[in-house]
Coordinates of C-alpha atoms and ligand atoms in Angstrom, one line a residue:
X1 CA -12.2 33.0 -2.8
X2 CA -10.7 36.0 -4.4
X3 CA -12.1 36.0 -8.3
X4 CA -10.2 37.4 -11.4
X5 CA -10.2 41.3 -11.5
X6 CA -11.3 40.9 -15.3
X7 CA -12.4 45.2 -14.9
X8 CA -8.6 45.5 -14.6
X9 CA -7.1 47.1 -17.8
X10 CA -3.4 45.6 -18.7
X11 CA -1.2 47.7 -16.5
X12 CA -3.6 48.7 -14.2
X13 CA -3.9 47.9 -10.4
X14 CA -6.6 48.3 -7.5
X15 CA -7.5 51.5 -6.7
X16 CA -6.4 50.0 -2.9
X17 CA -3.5 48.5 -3.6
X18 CA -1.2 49.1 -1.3
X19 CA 2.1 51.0 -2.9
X20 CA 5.6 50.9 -0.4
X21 CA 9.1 50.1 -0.1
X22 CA 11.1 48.3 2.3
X23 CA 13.9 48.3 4.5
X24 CA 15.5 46.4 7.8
X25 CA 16.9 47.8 10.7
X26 CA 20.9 46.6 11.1
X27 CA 20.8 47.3 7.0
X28 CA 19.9 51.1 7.3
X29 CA 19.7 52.4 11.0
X30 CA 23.8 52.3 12.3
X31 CA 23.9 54.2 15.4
X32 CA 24.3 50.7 16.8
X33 CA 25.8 51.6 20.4
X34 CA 23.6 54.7 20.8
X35 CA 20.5 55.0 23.4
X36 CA 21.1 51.9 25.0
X37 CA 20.8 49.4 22.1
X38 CA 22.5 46.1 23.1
X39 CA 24.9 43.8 20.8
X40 CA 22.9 42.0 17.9
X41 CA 24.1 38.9 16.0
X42 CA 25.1 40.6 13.3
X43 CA 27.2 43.8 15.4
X44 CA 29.2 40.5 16.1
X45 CA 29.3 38.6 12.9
X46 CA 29.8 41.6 10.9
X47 CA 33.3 42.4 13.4
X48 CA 34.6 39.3 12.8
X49 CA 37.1 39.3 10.2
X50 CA 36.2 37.9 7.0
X51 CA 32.7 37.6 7.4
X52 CA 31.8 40.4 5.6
X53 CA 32.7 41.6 2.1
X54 CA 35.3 44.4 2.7
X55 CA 34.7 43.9 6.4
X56 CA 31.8 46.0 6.2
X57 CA 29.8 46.6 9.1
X58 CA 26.3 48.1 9.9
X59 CA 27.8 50.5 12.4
X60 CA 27.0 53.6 10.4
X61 CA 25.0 52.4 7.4
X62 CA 22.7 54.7 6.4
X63 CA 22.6 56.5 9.6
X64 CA 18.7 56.2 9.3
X65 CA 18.5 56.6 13.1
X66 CA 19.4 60.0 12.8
X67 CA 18.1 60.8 9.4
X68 CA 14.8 59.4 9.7
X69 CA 12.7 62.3 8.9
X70 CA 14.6 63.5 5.8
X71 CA 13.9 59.6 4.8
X72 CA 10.4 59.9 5.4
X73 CA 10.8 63.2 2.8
X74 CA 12.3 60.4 0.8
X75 CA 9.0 58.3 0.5
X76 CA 6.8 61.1 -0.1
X77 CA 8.4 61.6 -3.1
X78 CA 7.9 58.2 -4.6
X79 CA 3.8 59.0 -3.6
X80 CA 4.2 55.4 -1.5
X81 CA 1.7 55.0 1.1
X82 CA 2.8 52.2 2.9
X83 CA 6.5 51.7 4.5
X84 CA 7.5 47.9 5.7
X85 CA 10.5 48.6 7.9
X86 CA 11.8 46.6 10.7
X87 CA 12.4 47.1 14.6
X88 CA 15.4 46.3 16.0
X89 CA 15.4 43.4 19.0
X90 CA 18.3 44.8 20.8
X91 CA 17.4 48.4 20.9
X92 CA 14.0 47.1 22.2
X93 CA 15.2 44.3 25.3
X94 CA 19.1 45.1 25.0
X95 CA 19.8 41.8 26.5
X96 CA 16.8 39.8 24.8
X97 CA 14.7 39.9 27.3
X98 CA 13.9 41.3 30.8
X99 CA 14.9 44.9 30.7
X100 CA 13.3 46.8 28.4
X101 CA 15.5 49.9 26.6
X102 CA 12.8 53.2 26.6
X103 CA 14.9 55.2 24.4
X104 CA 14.5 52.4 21.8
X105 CA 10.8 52.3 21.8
X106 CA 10.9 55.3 21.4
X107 CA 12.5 56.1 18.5
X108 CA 9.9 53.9 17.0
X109 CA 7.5 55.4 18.6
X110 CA 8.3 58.9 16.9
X111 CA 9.2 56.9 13.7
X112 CA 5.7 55.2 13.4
X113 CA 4.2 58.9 14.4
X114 CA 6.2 60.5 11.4
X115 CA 5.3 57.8 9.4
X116 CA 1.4 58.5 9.7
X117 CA 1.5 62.2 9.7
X118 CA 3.1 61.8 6.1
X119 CA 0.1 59.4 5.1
X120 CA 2.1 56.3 4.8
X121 CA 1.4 53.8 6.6
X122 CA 3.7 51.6 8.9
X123 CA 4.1 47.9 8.2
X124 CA 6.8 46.4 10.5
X125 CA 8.5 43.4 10.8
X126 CA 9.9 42.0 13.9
X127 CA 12.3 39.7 13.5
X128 CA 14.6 40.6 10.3
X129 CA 17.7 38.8 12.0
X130 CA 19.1 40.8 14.3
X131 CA 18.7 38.7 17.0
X132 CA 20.3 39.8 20.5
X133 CA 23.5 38.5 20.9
X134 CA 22.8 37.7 24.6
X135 CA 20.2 35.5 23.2
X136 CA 22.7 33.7 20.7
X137 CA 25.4 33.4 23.8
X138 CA 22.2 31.1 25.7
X139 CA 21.8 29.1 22.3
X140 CA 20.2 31.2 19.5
X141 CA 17.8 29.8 17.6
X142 CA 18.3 26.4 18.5
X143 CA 17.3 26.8 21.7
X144 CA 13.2 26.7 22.4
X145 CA 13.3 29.5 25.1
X146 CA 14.4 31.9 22.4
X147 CA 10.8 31.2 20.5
X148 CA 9.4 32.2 23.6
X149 CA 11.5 35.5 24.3
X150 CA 10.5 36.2 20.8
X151 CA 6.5 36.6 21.9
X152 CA 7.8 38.6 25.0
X153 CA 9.9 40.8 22.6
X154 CA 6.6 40.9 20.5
X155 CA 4.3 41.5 23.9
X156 CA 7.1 44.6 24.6
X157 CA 6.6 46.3 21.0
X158 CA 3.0 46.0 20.4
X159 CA 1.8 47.2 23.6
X160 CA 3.4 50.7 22.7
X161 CA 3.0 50.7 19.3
X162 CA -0.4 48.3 18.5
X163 CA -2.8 51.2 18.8
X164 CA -1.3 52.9 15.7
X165 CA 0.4 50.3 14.4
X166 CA -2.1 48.0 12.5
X167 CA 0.2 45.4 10.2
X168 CA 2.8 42.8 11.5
X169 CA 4.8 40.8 10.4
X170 CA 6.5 38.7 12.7
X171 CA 9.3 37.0 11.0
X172 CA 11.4 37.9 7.8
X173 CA 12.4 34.7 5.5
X174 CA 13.0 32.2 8.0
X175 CA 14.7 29.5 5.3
X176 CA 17.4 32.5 5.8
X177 CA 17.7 33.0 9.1
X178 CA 18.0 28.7 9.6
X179 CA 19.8 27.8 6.1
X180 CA 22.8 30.6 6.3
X181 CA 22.9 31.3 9.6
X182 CA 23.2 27.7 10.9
X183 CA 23.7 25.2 8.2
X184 CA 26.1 26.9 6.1
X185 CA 27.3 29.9 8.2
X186 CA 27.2 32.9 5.6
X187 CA 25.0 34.8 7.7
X188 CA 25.2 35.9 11.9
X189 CA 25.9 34.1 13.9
X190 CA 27.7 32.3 11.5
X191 CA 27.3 28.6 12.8
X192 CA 27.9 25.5 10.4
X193 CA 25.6 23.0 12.1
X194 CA 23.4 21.1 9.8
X195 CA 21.9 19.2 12.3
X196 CA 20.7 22.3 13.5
X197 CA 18.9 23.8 10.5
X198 CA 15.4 21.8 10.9
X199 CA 15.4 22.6 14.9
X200 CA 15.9 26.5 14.2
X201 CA 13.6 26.3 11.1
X202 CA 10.9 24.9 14.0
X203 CA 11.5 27.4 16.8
X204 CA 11.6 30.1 14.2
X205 CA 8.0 29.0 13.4
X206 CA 7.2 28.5 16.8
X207 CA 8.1 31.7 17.4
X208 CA 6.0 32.6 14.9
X209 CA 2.8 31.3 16.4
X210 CA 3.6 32.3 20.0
X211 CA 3.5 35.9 18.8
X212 CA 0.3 35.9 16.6
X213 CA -2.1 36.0 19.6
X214 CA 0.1 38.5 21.6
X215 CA -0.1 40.7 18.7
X216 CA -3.7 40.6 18.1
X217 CA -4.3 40.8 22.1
X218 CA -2.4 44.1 21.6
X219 CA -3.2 45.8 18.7
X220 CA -6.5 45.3 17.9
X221 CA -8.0 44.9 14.4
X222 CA -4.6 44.4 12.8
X223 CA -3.3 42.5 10.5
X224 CA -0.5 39.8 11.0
X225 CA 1.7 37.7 8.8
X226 CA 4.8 35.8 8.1
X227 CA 7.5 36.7 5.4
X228 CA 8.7 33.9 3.4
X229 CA 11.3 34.2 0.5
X230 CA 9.8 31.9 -2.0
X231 CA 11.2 30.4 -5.4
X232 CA 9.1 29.5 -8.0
X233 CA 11.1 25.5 -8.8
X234 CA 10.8 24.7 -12.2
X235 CA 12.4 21.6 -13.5
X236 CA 15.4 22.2 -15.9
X237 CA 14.6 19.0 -18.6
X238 CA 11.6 17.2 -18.7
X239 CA 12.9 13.7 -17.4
X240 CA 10.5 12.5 -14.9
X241 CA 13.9 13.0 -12.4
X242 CA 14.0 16.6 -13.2
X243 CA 11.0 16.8 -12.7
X244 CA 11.0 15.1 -9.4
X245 CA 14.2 17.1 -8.2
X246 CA 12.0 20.4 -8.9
X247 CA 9.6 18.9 -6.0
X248 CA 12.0 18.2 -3.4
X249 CA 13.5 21.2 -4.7
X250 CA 10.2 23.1 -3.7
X251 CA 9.5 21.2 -0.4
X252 CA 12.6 22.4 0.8
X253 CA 12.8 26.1 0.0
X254 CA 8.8 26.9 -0.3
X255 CA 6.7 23.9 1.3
X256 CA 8.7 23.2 4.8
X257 CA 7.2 26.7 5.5
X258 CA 4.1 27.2 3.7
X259 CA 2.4 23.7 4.7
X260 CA 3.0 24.0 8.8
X261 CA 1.4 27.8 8.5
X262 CA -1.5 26.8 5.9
X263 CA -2.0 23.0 6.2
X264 CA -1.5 21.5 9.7
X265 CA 1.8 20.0 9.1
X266 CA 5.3 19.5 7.7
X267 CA 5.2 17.5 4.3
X268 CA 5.1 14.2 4.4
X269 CA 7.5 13.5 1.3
X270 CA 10.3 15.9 2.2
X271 CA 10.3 13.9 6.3
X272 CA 10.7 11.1 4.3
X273 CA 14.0 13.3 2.6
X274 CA 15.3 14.7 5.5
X275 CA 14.3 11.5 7.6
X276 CA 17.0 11.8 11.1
X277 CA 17.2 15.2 10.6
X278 CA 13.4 15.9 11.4
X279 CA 13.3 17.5 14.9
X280 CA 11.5 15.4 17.6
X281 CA 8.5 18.3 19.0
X282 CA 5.3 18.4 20.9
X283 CA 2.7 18.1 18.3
X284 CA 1.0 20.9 19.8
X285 CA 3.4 23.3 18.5
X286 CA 1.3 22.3 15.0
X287 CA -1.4 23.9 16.4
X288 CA 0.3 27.2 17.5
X289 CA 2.5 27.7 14.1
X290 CA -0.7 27.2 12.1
X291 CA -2.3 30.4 13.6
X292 CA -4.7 32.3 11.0
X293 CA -3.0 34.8 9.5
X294 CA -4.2 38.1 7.7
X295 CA -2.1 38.1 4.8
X296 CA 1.2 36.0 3.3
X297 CA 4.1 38.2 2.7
X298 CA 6.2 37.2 -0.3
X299 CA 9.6 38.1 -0.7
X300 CA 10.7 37.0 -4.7
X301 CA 13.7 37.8 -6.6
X302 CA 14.1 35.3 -9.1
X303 CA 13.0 31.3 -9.5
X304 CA 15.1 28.1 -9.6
X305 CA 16.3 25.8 -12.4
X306 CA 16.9 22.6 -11.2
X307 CA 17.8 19.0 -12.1
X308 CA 18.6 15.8 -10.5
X309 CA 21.8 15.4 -8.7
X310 CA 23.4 11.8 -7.6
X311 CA 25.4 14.3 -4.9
X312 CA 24.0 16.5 -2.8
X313 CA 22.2 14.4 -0.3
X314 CA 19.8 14.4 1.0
X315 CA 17.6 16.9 -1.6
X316 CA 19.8 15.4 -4.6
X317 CA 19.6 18.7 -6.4
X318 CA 21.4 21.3 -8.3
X319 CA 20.7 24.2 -9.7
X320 CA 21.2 24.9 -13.5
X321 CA 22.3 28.6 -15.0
X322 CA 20.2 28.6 -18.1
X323 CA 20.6 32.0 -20.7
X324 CA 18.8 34.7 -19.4
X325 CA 19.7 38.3 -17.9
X326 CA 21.1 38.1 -14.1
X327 CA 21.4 40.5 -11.5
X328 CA 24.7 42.0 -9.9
X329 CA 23.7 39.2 -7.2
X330 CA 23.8 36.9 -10.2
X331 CA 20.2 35.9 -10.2
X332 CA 18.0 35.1 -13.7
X333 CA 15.6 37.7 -14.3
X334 CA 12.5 36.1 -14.9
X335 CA 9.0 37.5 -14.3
X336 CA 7.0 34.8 -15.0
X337 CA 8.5 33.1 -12.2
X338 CA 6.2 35.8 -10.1
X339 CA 3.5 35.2 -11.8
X340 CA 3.8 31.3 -11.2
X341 CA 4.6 31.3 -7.8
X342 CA 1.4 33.8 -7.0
X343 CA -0.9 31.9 -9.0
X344 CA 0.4 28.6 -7.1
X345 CA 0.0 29.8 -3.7
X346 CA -3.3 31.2 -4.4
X347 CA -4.2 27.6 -6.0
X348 CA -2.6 25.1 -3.1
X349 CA -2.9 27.6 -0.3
X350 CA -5.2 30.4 -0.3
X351 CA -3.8 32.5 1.8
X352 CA -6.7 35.6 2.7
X353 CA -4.2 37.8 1.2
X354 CA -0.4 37.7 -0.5
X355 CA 1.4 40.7 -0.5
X356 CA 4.7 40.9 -2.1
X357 CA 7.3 42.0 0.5
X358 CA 10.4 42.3 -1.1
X359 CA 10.9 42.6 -4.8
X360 CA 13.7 44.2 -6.2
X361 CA 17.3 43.7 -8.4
X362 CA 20.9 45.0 -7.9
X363 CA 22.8 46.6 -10.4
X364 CA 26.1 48.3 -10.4
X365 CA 24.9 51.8 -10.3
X366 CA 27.1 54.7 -11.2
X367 CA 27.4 57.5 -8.9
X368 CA 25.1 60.4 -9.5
X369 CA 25.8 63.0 -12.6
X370 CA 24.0 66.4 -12.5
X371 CA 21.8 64.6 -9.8
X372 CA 20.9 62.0 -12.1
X373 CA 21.3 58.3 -11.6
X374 CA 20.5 55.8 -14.6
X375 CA 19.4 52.6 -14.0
X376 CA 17.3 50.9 -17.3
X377 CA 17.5 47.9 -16.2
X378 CA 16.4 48.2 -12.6
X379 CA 13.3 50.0 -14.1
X380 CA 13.2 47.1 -16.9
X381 CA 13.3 44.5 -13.6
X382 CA 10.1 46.7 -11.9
X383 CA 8.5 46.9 -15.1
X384 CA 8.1 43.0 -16.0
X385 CA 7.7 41.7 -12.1
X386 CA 4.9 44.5 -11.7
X387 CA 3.7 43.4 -15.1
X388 CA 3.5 39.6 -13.9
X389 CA 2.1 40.9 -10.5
X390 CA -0.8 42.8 -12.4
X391 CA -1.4 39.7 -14.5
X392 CA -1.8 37.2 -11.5
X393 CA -4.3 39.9 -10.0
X394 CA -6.5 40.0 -13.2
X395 CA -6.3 35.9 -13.0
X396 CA -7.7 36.3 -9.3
X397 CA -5.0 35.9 -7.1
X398 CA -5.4 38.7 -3.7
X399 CA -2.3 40.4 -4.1
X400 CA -3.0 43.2 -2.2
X401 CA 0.3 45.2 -1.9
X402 CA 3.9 45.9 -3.1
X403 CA 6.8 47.0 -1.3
X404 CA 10.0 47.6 -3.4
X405 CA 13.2 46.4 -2.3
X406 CA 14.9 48.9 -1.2
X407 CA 13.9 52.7 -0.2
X408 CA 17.9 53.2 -0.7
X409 CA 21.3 51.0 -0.8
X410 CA 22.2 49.9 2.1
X411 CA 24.0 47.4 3.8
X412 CA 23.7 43.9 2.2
X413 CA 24.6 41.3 4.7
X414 CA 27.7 39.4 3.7
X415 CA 28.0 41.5 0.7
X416 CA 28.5 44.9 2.7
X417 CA 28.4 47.9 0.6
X418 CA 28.8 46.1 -2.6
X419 CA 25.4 46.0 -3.5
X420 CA 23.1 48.2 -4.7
X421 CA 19.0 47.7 -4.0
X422 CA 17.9 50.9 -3.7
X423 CA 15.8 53.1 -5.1
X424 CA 17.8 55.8 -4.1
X425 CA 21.4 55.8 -4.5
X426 CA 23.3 56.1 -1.3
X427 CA 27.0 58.1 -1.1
X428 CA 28.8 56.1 1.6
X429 CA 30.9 58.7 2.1
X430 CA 28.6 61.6 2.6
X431 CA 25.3 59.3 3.1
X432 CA 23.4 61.9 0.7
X433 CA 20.7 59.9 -0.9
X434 CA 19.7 60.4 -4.8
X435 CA 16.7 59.3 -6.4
X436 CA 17.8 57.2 -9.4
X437 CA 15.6 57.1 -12.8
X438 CA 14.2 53.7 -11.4
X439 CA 12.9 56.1 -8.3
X440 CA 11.6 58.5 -10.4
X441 CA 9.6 55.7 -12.7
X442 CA 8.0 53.7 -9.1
X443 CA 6.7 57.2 -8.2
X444 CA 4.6 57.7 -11.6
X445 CA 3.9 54.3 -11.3
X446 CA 2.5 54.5 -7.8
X447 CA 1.0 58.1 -8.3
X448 CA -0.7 56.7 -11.4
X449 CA -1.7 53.5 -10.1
X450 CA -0.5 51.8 -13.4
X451 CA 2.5 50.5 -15.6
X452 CA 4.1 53.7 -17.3
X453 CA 6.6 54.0 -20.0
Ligands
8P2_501 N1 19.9 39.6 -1.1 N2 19.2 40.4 -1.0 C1 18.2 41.5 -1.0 C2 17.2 41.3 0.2 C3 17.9 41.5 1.5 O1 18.6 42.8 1.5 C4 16.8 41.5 2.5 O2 17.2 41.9 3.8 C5 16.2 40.1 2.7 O3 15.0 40.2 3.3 C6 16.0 39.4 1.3 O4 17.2 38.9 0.7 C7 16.6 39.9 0.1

């Protein structure tokens, strides 16, 4: 059991804590029909007209796939020493699976390289939802067999890359991939099947657990975890309905995932909620999603209000906006919602490690001025979640890293181009990257090892 980190000063973190950012393949790489890749999900989503804000596509984004070294440049100069980036399926097994693509593997291969001459070390991700589209044209997610050419996929990547590559993690916030993608459509493939949600939610986990072993068969000694974006559900009155809406609330978003991986099972009040809807499965697959795992990656932005709702079956729920500051993505800043989720999953899960994932805010940066780019309150948004991070570490959760969200703007799903993540600032039109103030501020940080003015 992890104990408090009392020796901590306020501000201060590990001396091994693990400092990065993050990114995603389809969101920075483009180059989408080069060296063989195949079609992903989200080449086909993101060409269909009004899917996308602007009709905005990944087909050039940041052009990382021909830019990666000058990005590497990029995280030296924030003094990271971790990078969590994904792999893309399709450049990997162009069809899904069978074939494998060499000139995809390899560009990861001279990525991960690049990566560890620079001293930063590689975390990747394997699944952040660009799934093949010849995989979606058998079924998608709904279909079993793509949970098990998921672990192939997985076999494919970690035999070349496991001996240098020693941290996975295997899927990036499945509530997304099942929730948008298939039960209300805003995200690839862009299906509106509610009876499918709690199917793909399963198979995503299954996928999950298939891959664990086939990972640690291949790269020895490494590390492996999930990605789950988790809210911290707080009830918006203090009726003993609000209250209860907060938990169904919570079983939906956070426990759903969080008690199959750490507990054995799916609740047992929230079947009760989504009664028909609960997939029939072997309970064997109970067995394979629990796998151990290494570590819990968290991806938080911001927590949820909620009250009871006589609508909205069957979770009879709705969010409340109370007064606060919000994000360009209109979401509450509120730190201490970090700080409550962490100290939660440390108290009803203990995970052997939580490492934050994702963390990060959008704001409607300016475009550069004498090579400057001001953004308080993207520093102000580091400044309190790190602050609330620090805070759950002195209490004695193991929160063992931090990736910021993002390295630089890039594309944001539905949204396109209209939002801005990054670190750096991104010129669509000339794709020259600028480190903004809030760049300059993570890099003291990091170097520094501590909160700085
Ligand atoms: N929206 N938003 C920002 C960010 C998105 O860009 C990432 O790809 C996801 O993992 C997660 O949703 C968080």
């Amino acid at each position: 059991m992890s104990q408090p980190r009392t020796d901590l000063a306020p501000g201060r973190f590990p001396a091994d804590f693990t400092w990065g950012t993050a990114t995603a393949a389809y969101q920075i790489e483009g180059a989408v029909r080069e060296d063989g890749r195949g079609v992903s999900i989200w080449d086909r989503f993101s060409h269909t007209p009004g899917k996308t804000h602007n009709g905005d596509t990944g087909d050039v984004a940041c052009d990382h796939y021909h830019r990666w070294q000058g990005d590497i440049e990029l995280m030296r100069r924030l003094h990271v020493n971790a990078y969590r980036f994904s792999i893309a399926w399709p450049r990997i097994l162009p069809e899904g699976w069978g074939r494998v693509n060499p000139p995809g593997l390899d560009f990861y291969d001279r990525l991960v390289d690049g990566l560890l001459a620079a001293g930063i070390t590689p975390w990747v991700t394997l699944y952040h939802w660009d799934l093949p589209q010849a995989l979606e044209d058998r079924g998608g997610w709904p279909n079993p067999d793509t949970s098990k050419a998921f672990a192939e996929y997985a076999d494919v990547v970690t035999r070349r890359l496991g001996d240098r590559v020693k941290h996975w993690i295997t899927l990036n916030e499945p509530w997304v991939v099942a929730f948008l993608g298939y039960f209300t459509g805003e995200h690839a493939p862009g299906r509106k099947e509610p009876e499918s949600y709690l199917p793909v939610v399963h198979n995503l986990l299954l996928a999950h657990g298939l891959a664990v072993p086939v990972i640690r068969e291949n790269s020895r000694d490494s590390q492996v975890g999930i990605t789950l974006n988790l809210t911290h559900a707080y009830p918006a009155g203090d009726s003993a309905e609000d209250e209860a809406a907060a938990k169904r609330l919570d079983g939906f978003m956070n426990r759903w995932f969080l008690d199959p991986l750490f507990t054995g099972g799916y609740p047992r009040d929230m079947i009760d909620v989504f009664g028909s809807w609960v997939p029939s499965f072997d309970e064997s697959d109970l067995g394979v999603i629990g796998a151990p795992l290494d570590f819990l990656g968290v991806n938080y932005y911001s927590p949820s209000f909620v009250q009871h709702s006589e609508g909205n079956p069957p979770l009879h729920v709705e969010q409340v906006r109370v007064d606060g500051e919000y994000t360009d993505m209109g979401w509450l800043v509120y730190p201490q919602g970090l700080y409550d989720l962490l100290t939660r999953l440390h108290r009803d899960y203990s995970p052997a490690a939580i490492v934050i994932t994702e963390n990060g805010a959008a704001y409607p940066d300016e475009p550069p001025v004498e090579g400057r780019v001001h953004d308080p309150k993207r520093v102000e948004y580091y400044a309190s979640h790190l602050d609330a991070a620090q805070r759950a570490i002195r209490d004695g959760v193991p929160l063992r890293g931090y990736f910021a969200w993002s390295l630089m703007d890039n594309f944001e799903w539905a949204f396109g181009y209209s939002k801005r993540f990054g670190l750096y600032y991104v010129d669509y039109e000339t794709l020259e990257r600028t480190i903004k103030d809030s760049g300059l501020w993570y890099s003291r940080v990091v170097a520094e090892g501590q909160l700085v003015p």
